[in-house]
mmCIF file of C-alpha atoms and ligand atoms in Angstrom:
data_model
loop_
_atom_site.group_PDB
_atom_site.id
_atom_site.type_symbol
_atom_site.label_atom_id
_atom_site.label_comp_id
_atom_site.label_asym_id
_atom_site.label_seq_id
_atom_site.Cartn_x
_atom_site.Cartn_y
_atom_site.Cartn_z
ATOM 1 C CA UNK A 1 46.180 -76.791 94.826
ATOM 2 C CA UNK A 2 45.039 -78.124 98.261
ATOM 3 C CA UNK A 3 46.706 -81.401 97.512
ATOM 4 C CA UNK A 4 50.018 -79.688 96.684
ATOM 5 C CA UNK A 5 49.700 -77.555 99.768
ATOM 6 C CA UNK A 6 49.036 -80.615 101.865
ATOM 7 C CA UNK A 7 52.058 -82.418 100.406
ATOM 8 C CA UNK A 8 54.233 -79.385 101.182
ATOM 9 C CA UNK A 9 53.066 -79.310 104.737
ATOM 10 C CA UNK A 10 53.451 -83.169 105.084
ATOM 11 C CA UNK A 11 57.005 -82.982 103.899
ATOM 12 C CA UNK A 12 58.111 -79.891 105.721
ATOM 13 C CA UNK A 13 61.066 -80.263 108.035
ATOM 14 C CA UNK A 14 60.815 -76.585 108.970
ATOM 15 C CA UNK A 15 58.009 -74.006 108.895
ATOM 16 C CA UNK A 16 58.174 -70.333 108.406
ATOM 17 C CA UNK A 17 54.837 -68.659 109.280
ATOM 18 C CA UNK A 18 54.345 -65.247 107.659
ATOM 19 C CA UNK A 19 51.265 -63.359 108.652
ATOM 20 C CA UNK A 20 49.629 -60.030 107.910
ATOM 21 C CA UNK A 21 46.447 -58.315 109.215
ATOM 22 C CA UNK A 22 44.191 -60.851 107.484
ATOM 23 C CA UNK A 23 45.463 -63.519 109.940
ATOM 24 C CA UNK A 24 43.404 -61.847 112.685
ATOM 25 C CA UNK A 25 40.082 -61.640 110.817
ATOM 26 C CA UNK A 26 38.921 -65.177 111.832
ATOM 27 C CA UNK A 27 39.526 -64.160 115.497
ATOM 28 C CA UNK A 28 37.087 -61.258 115.009
ATOM 29 C CA UNK A 29 39.773 -58.562 114.560
ATOM 30 C CA UNK A 30 39.439 -55.824 112.017
ATOM 31 C CA UNK A 31 42.015 -55.495 109.247
ATOM 32 C CA UNK A 32 41.331 -51.885 108.467
ATOM 33 C CA UNK A 33 40.947 -52.219 104.752
ATOM 34 C CA UNK A 34 40.692 -48.754 103.182
ATOM 35 C CA UNK A 35 39.271 -45.674 105.079
ATOM 36 C CA UNK A 36 35.724 -47.047 105.016
ATOM 37 C CA UNK A 37 36.743 -50.338 106.573
ATOM 38 C CA UNK A 38 38.546 -48.388 109.277
ATOM 39 C CA UNK A 39 35.621 -45.980 109.980
ATOM 40 C CA UNK A 40 33.149 -48.834 110.154
ATOM 41 C CA UNK A 41 35.220 -50.237 113.013
ATOM 42 C CA UNK A 42 35.844 -46.768 114.629
ATOM 43 C CA UNK A 43 32.907 -44.424 113.905
ATOM 44 C CA UNK A 44 34.332 -41.649 116.068
ATOM 45 C CA UNK A 45 37.284 -41.217 113.630
ATOM 46 C CA UNK A 46 34.910 -41.065 110.686
ATOM 47 C CA UNK A 47 33.225 -38.163 112.316
ATOM 48 C CA UNK A 48 36.581 -36.447 112.830
ATOM 49 C CA UNK A 49 37.550 -37.516 109.222
ATOM 50 C CA UNK A 50 40.755 -39.180 110.409
ATOM 51 C CA UNK A 51 42.154 -42.079 108.443
ATOM 52 C CA UNK A 52 43.984 -45.022 109.941
ATOM 53 C CA UNK A 53 47.295 -43.531 108.650
ATOM 54 C CA UNK A 54 46.494 -40.223 110.514
ATOM 55 C CA UNK A 55 45.453 -42.015 113.615
ATOM 56 C CA UNK A 56 48.547 -44.322 113.723
ATOM 57 C CA UNK A 57 50.933 -41.274 113.986
ATOM 58 C CA UNK A 58 53.351 -40.788 116.876
ATOM 59 C CA UNK A 59 52.771 -37.046 116.979
ATOM 60 C CA UNK A 60 49.521 -37.528 118.808
ATOM 61 C CA UNK A 61 51.560 -38.770 121.906
ATOM 62 C CA UNK A 62 53.206 -35.371 122.012
ATOM 63 C CA UNK A 63 50.299 -33.102 120.999
ATOM 64 C CA UNK A 64 47.373 -34.863 122.547
ATOM 65 C CA UNK A 65 48.352 -37.975 124.550
ATOM 66 C CA UNK A 66 44.641 -38.742 125.474
ATOM 67 C CA UNK A 67 43.958 -39.002 121.769
ATOM 68 C CA UNK A 68 47.098 -41.069 120.888
ATOM 69 C CA UNK A 69 46.363 -43.399 123.921
ATOM 70 C CA UNK A 70 42.641 -43.461 123.072
ATOM 71 C CA UNK A 71 43.444 -45.267 119.738
ATOM 72 C CA UNK A 72 46.179 -47.432 121.016
ATOM 73 C CA UNK A 73 44.602 -48.073 124.376
ATOM 74 C CA UNK A 74 41.533 -49.358 122.762
ATOM 75 C CA UNK A 75 43.483 -51.616 120.472
ATOM 76 C CA UNK A 76 45.557 -52.819 123.538
ATOM 77 C CA UNK A 77 42.433 -53.836 125.253
ATOM 78 C CA UNK A 78 40.896 -55.413 122.117
ATOM 79 C CA UNK A 79 44.056 -57.518 121.490
ATOM 80 C CA UNK A 80 44.201 -58.593 125.202
ATOM 81 C CA UNK A 81 40.613 -59.806 125.152
ATOM 82 C CA UNK A 82 40.873 -61.618 121.755
ATOM 83 C CA UNK A 83 41.070 -65.417 121.657
ATOM 84 C CA UNK A 84 43.293 -66.656 118.732
ATOM 85 C CA UNK A 85 41.260 -68.653 116.255
ATOM 86 C CA UNK A 86 41.608 -72.399 115.595
ATOM 87 C CA UNK A 87 44.016 -71.856 112.658
ATOM 88 C CA UNK A 88 46.837 -71.019 115.155
ATOM 89 C CA UNK A 89 46.406 -74.460 116.810
ATOM 90 C CA UNK A 90 46.351 -76.285 113.493
ATOM 91 C CA UNK A 91 49.718 -74.856 112.663
ATOM 92 C CA UNK A 92 51.120 -75.746 115.933
ATOM 93 C CA UNK A 93 49.753 -79.357 115.498
ATOM 94 C CA UNK A 94 51.640 -79.674 112.069
ATOM 95 C CA UNK A 95 54.895 -78.398 113.733
ATOM 96 C CA UNK A 96 54.662 -80.912 116.527
ATOM 97 C CA UNK A 97 53.640 -83.749 114.142
ATOM 98 C CA UNK A 98 56.617 -83.189 111.902
ATOM 99 C CA UNK A 99 58.906 -82.509 114.840
ATOM 100 C CA UNK A 100 59.844 -79.457 112.789
ATOM 101 C CA UNK A 101 61.719 -76.194 113.661
ATOM 102 C CA UNK A 102 59.711 -73.044 113.033
ATOM 103 C CA UNK A 103 59.720 -69.270 113.044
ATOM 104 C CA UNK A 104 56.938 -66.746 112.731
ATOM 105 C CA UNK A 105 57.370 -63.423 110.854
ATOM 106 C CA UNK A 106 54.480 -61.003 111.353
ATOM 107 C CA UNK A 107 53.668 -57.367 110.738
ATOM 108 C CA UNK A 108 50.861 -57.757 113.296
ATOM 109 C CA UNK A 109 51.370 -55.926 116.676
ATOM 110 C CA UNK A 110 48.617 -57.805 118.396
ATOM 111 C CA UNK A 111 50.683 -60.532 120.108
ATOM 112 C CA UNK A 112 48.247 -63.225 118.968
ATOM 113 C CA UNK A 113 50.950 -65.820 118.105
ATOM 114 C CA UNK A 114 52.424 -65.657 121.715
ATOM 115 C CA UNK A 115 48.874 -65.894 123.061
ATOM 116 C CA UNK A 116 48.286 -69.036 121.032
ATOM 117 C CA UNK A 117 51.340 -70.747 122.498
ATOM 118 C CA UNK A 118 54.046 -70.006 119.935
ATOM 119 C CA UNK A 119 57.437 -69.577 121.451
ATOM 120 C CA UNK A 120 58.366 -65.817 121.984
ATOM 121 C CA UNK A 121 61.893 -66.492 120.884
ATOM 122 C CA UNK A 122 60.686 -67.811 117.479
ATOM 123 C CA UNK A 123 58.540 -64.731 116.584
ATOM 124 C CA UNK A 124 59.788 -61.685 114.637
ATOM 125 C CA UNK A 125 57.285 -58.764 115.094
ATOM 126 C CA UNK A 126 58.635 -56.520 112.147
ATOM 127 C CA UNK A 127 56.472 -53.458 113.110
ATOM 128 C CA UNK A 128 56.868 -54.066 116.869
ATOM 129 C CA UNK A 129 54.262 -55.017 119.416
ATOM 130 C CA UNK A 130 51.474 -53.087 121.176
ATOM 131 C CA UNK A 131 52.345 -55.138 124.375
ATOM 132 C CA UNK A 132 55.680 -53.353 124.788
ATOM 133 C CA UNK A 133 56.157 -49.700 125.563
ATOM 134 C CA UNK A 134 58.924 -47.087 125.083
ATOM 135 C CA UNK A 135 59.401 -43.439 126.080
ATOM 136 C CA UNK A 136 57.986 -41.110 123.384
ATOM 137 C CA UNK A 137 61.004 -38.859 123.458
ATOM 138 C CA UNK A 138 62.700 -41.381 123.837
ATOM 139 C CA UNK A 139 64.981 -40.512 126.770
ATOM 140 C CA UNK A 140 66.785 -44.005 126.571
ATOM 141 C CA UNK A 141 66.584 -47.275 124.493
ATOM 142 C CA UNK A 142 64.491 -48.993 127.160
ATOM 143 C CA UNK A 143 61.639 -51.121 126.010
ATOM 144 C CA UNK A 144 59.290 -52.516 128.720
ATOM 145 C CA UNK A 145 56.302 -54.793 128.971
ATOM 146 C CA UNK A 146 52.941 -53.078 128.751
ATOM 147 C CA UNK A 147 51.218 -53.844 132.106
ATOM 148 C CA UNK A 148 49.307 -50.593 131.934
ATOM 149 C CA UNK A 149 45.381 -50.475 132.501
ATOM 150 C CA UNK A 150 44.179 -48.019 129.872
ATOM 151 C CA UNK A 151 40.433 -47.280 130.055
ATOM 152 C CA UNK A 152 39.200 -45.499 126.959
ATOM 153 C CA UNK A 153 35.900 -43.602 126.438
ATOM 154 C CA UNK A 154 34.302 -45.394 123.478
ATOM 155 C CA UNK A 155 32.310 -42.339 122.454
ATOM 156 C CA UNK A 156 35.216 -39.768 122.224
ATOM 157 C CA UNK A 157 37.947 -42.403 121.886
ATOM 158 C CA UNK A 158 39.983 -40.564 124.427
ATOM 159 C CA UNK A 159 42.029 -42.370 127.140
ATOM 160 C CA UNK A 160 41.088 -41.844 130.647
ATOM 161 C CA UNK A 161 44.581 -42.666 131.839
ATOM 162 C CA UNK A 162 47.968 -41.970 130.226
ATOM 163 C CA UNK A 163 50.967 -44.369 130.766
ATOM 164 C CA UNK A 164 54.193 -42.596 131.459
ATOM 165 C CA UNK A 165 57.963 -43.428 131.149
ATOM 166 C CA UNK A 166 59.217 -44.704 134.477
ATOM 167 C CA UNK A 167 62.635 -43.045 133.824
ATOM 168 C CA UNK A 168 61.877 -39.484 132.785
ATOM 169 C CA UNK A 169 58.027 -39.137 133.500
ATOM 170 C CA UNK A 170 57.303 -38.258 129.833
ATOM 171 C CA UNK A 171 54.375 -39.871 128.090
ATOM 172 C CA UNK A 172 55.125 -43.409 126.921
ATOM 173 C CA UNK A 173 53.934 -44.922 123.669
ATOM 174 C CA UNK A 174 53.595 -48.445 122.208
ATOM 175 C CA UNK A 175 56.871 -49.756 120.780
ATOM 176 C CA UNK A 176 55.172 -50.029 117.309
ATOM 177 C CA UNK A 177 56.563 -48.588 114.033
ATOM 178 C CA UNK A 178 53.880 -45.951 113.140
ATOM 179 C CA UNK A 179 53.509 -43.709 110.045
ATOM 180 C CA UNK A 180 56.065 -40.959 109.879
ATOM 181 C CA UNK A 181 57.856 -42.418 112.825
ATOM 182 C CA UNK A 182 61.273 -41.278 113.773
ATOM 183 C CA UNK A 183 61.242 -42.115 117.406
ATOM 184 C CA UNK A 184 60.374 -45.871 117.237
ATOM 185 C CA UNK A 185 63.135 -47.920 119.003
ATOM 186 C CA UNK A 186 63.872 -50.896 116.711
ATOM 187 C CA UNK A 187 66.067 -52.874 119.154
ATOM 188 C CA UNK A 188 63.528 -55.421 120.253
ATOM 189 C CA UNK A 189 62.592 -56.125 116.535
ATOM 190 C CA UNK A 190 66.288 -56.218 115.588
ATOM 191 C CA UNK A 191 67.071 -58.936 118.150
ATOM 192 C CA UNK A 192 64.007 -60.994 116.895
ATOM 193 C CA UNK A 193 65.297 -60.550 113.288
ATOM 194 C CA UNK A 194 68.651 -61.735 114.391
ATOM 195 C CA UNK A 195 67.102 -64.931 115.778
ATOM 196 C CA UNK A 196 65.339 -65.291 112.404
ATOM 197 C CA UNK A 197 68.600 -65.076 110.513
ATOM 198 C CA UNK A 198 70.100 -67.790 112.717
ATOM 199 C CA UNK A 199 67.008 -69.936 112.114
ATOM 200 C CA UNK A 200 67.429 -69.622 108.319
ATOM 201 C CA UNK A 201 71.069 -70.521 108.543
ATOM 202 C CA UNK A 202 70.401 -73.610 110.704
ATOM 203 C CA UNK A 203 67.604 -74.795 108.441
ATOM 204 C CA UNK A 204 69.142 -73.983 105.102
ATOM 205 C CA UNK A 205 69.274 -77.626 103.973
ATOM 206 C CA UNK A 206 65.781 -78.575 105.219
ATOM 207 C CA UNK A 207 62.616 -78.756 103.274
ATOM 208 C CA UNK A 208 60.835 -75.458 104.382
ATOM 209 C CA UNK A 209 57.087 -74.725 104.090
ATOM 210 C CA UNK A 210 56.477 -70.953 104.109
ATOM 211 C CA UNK A 211 52.888 -70.446 105.082
ATOM 212 C CA UNK A 212 51.675 -66.921 104.310
ATOM 213 C CA UNK A 213 48.334 -65.730 105.569
ATOM 214 C CA UNK A 214 46.450 -62.511 105.146
ATOM 215 C CA UNK A 215 49.212 -60.444 103.892
ATOM 216 C CA UNK A 216 48.031 -57.735 101.522
ATOM 217 C CA UNK A 217 49.853 -55.657 98.926
ATOM 218 C CA UNK A 218 49.066 -52.296 100.482
ATOM 219 C CA UNK A 219 51.805 -52.599 103.069
ATOM 220 C CA UNK A 220 53.831 -55.327 101.319
ATOM 221 C CA UNK A 221 56.428 -56.142 104.014
ATOM 222 C CA UNK A 222 55.183 -59.641 104.671
ATOM 223 C CA UNK A 223 54.462 -60.631 101.104
ATOM 224 C CA UNK A 224 57.933 -59.415 100.155
ATOM 225 C CA UNK A 225 59.483 -61.492 102.938
ATOM 226 C CA UNK A 226 57.662 -64.682 101.893
ATOM 227 C CA UNK A 227 58.702 -64.244 98.251
ATOM 228 C CA UNK A 228 62.263 -63.549 99.201
ATOM 229 C CA UNK A 229 62.363 -66.859 101.262
ATOM 230 C CA UNK A 230 60.748 -68.742 98.336
ATOM 231 C CA UNK A 231 63.374 -67.489 95.843
ATOM 232 C CA UNK A 232 66.410 -67.564 98.006
ATOM 233 C CA UNK A 233 66.102 -70.710 99.902
ATOM 234 C CA UNK A 234 66.729 -73.965 97.895
ATOM 235 C CA UNK A 235 64.029 -76.072 99.376
ATOM 236 C CA UNK A 236 61.376 -73.680 100.300
ATOM 237 C CA UNK A 237 57.763 -73.651 99.044
ATOM 238 C CA UNK A 238 55.484 -70.707 99.745
ATOM 239 C CA UNK A 239 51.828 -71.342 100.338
ATOM 240 C CA UNK A 240 49.999 -67.965 99.963
ATOM 241 C CA UNK A 241 46.600 -68.039 101.599
ATOM 242 C CA UNK A 242 44.721 -64.850 100.773
ATOM 243 C CA UNK A 243 41.078 -64.332 99.843
ATOM 244 C CA UNK A 244 41.722 -61.220 97.536
ATOM 245 C CA UNK A 245 45.355 -61.351 96.450
ATOM 246 C CA UNK A 246 46.354 -65.022 96.321
ATOM 247 C CA UNK A 247 48.655 -64.728 93.268
ATOM 248 C CA UNK A 248 52.157 -66.045 93.449
ATOM 249 C CA UNK A 249 54.366 -67.663 90.714
ATOM 250 C CA UNK A 250 54.723 -71.413 90.531
ATOM 251 C CA UNK A 251 56.164 -73.659 91.998
ATOM 252 C CA UNK A 252 54.663 -71.666 94.886
ATOM 253 C CA UNK A 253 51.153 -72.306 95.771
ATOM 254 C CA UNK A 254 48.267 -69.856 95.705
ATOM 255 C CA UNK A 255 45.100 -70.568 97.849
ATOM 256 C CA UNK A 256 42.278 -67.979 97.372
ATOM 257 C CA UNK A 257 40.632 -68.172 100.859
ATOM 258 C CA UNK A 258 40.755 -66.899 104.324
ATOM 259 C CA UNK A 259 43.541 -68.085 106.730
ATOM 260 C CA UNK A 260 41.309 -70.442 108.954
ATOM 261 C CA UNK A 261 39.509 -71.892 105.850
ATOM 262 C CA UNK A 262 42.754 -72.464 104.106
ATOM 263 C CA UNK A 263 44.427 -74.122 107.048
ATOM 264 C CA UNK A 264 41.391 -76.279 107.708
ATOM 265 C CA UNK A 265 41.288 -77.443 103.934
ATOM 266 C CA UNK A 266 44.924 -78.441 104.062
ATOM 267 C CA UNK A 267 44.526 -80.076 107.462
ATOM 268 C CA UNK A 268 41.631 -82.134 106.112
ATOM 269 C CA UNK A 269 43.972 -83.782 103.510
ATOM 270 C CA UNK A 270 46.771 -84.672 105.877
HETATM 271 ZN ZN1 ZN B 301 61.541 -41.220 129.214
#
């Protein structure tokens, strides 16, 4: 299976990188698997009996902004301080070596691909990004870069400072698609997806390696996207790297390991 994966990478004329929460694990980021996984990372929410789904809800920004920004401010700071693991650089090296075109599709809101040097114009963040803000109302379709400093009390998980909308003064919120979210502005993501469509048209005749990492079936957006690419494109092979749910139908390739380990194993055979 590693040999086949290495051959697929070797022969790729274009890469589509699809990544879910498991991609960040090797950088030390939590992937919030189940309530207990979430509470281990955030004990204050265990005391309050609040799940990830309940915390990741836009209504907090209206009802109790210090709570809403406590959760998202903490994550903003965490992602800003995270150094992308070596796997990101391995992929960049493959792209350069093959002189290949590429596109990244991720459900992660953490901005780690940009941080690792991937081109912002070749990334689709299907659930938005924590590094961009919008008005919580929203009063307009404005989406702006998140330059805010958001200190959070680690005991109470409440924000000491609340970012506001520069246009109307209301509380702002991350431009992330949350649970039960009717006010998310999709425009930035739609523009990215339009670039992805163009990329797929331009590369339709090329041999494409779809490298999927850490995408689980609980929120199956990324898995479904990889499979669609694998079925719809004539010359695409999906390499699914996942320690718990690696299954995918042949001729696509299943690698039961973590993202960094899988990438290193392929890399060693090139
Ligand atoms: Zn506003």
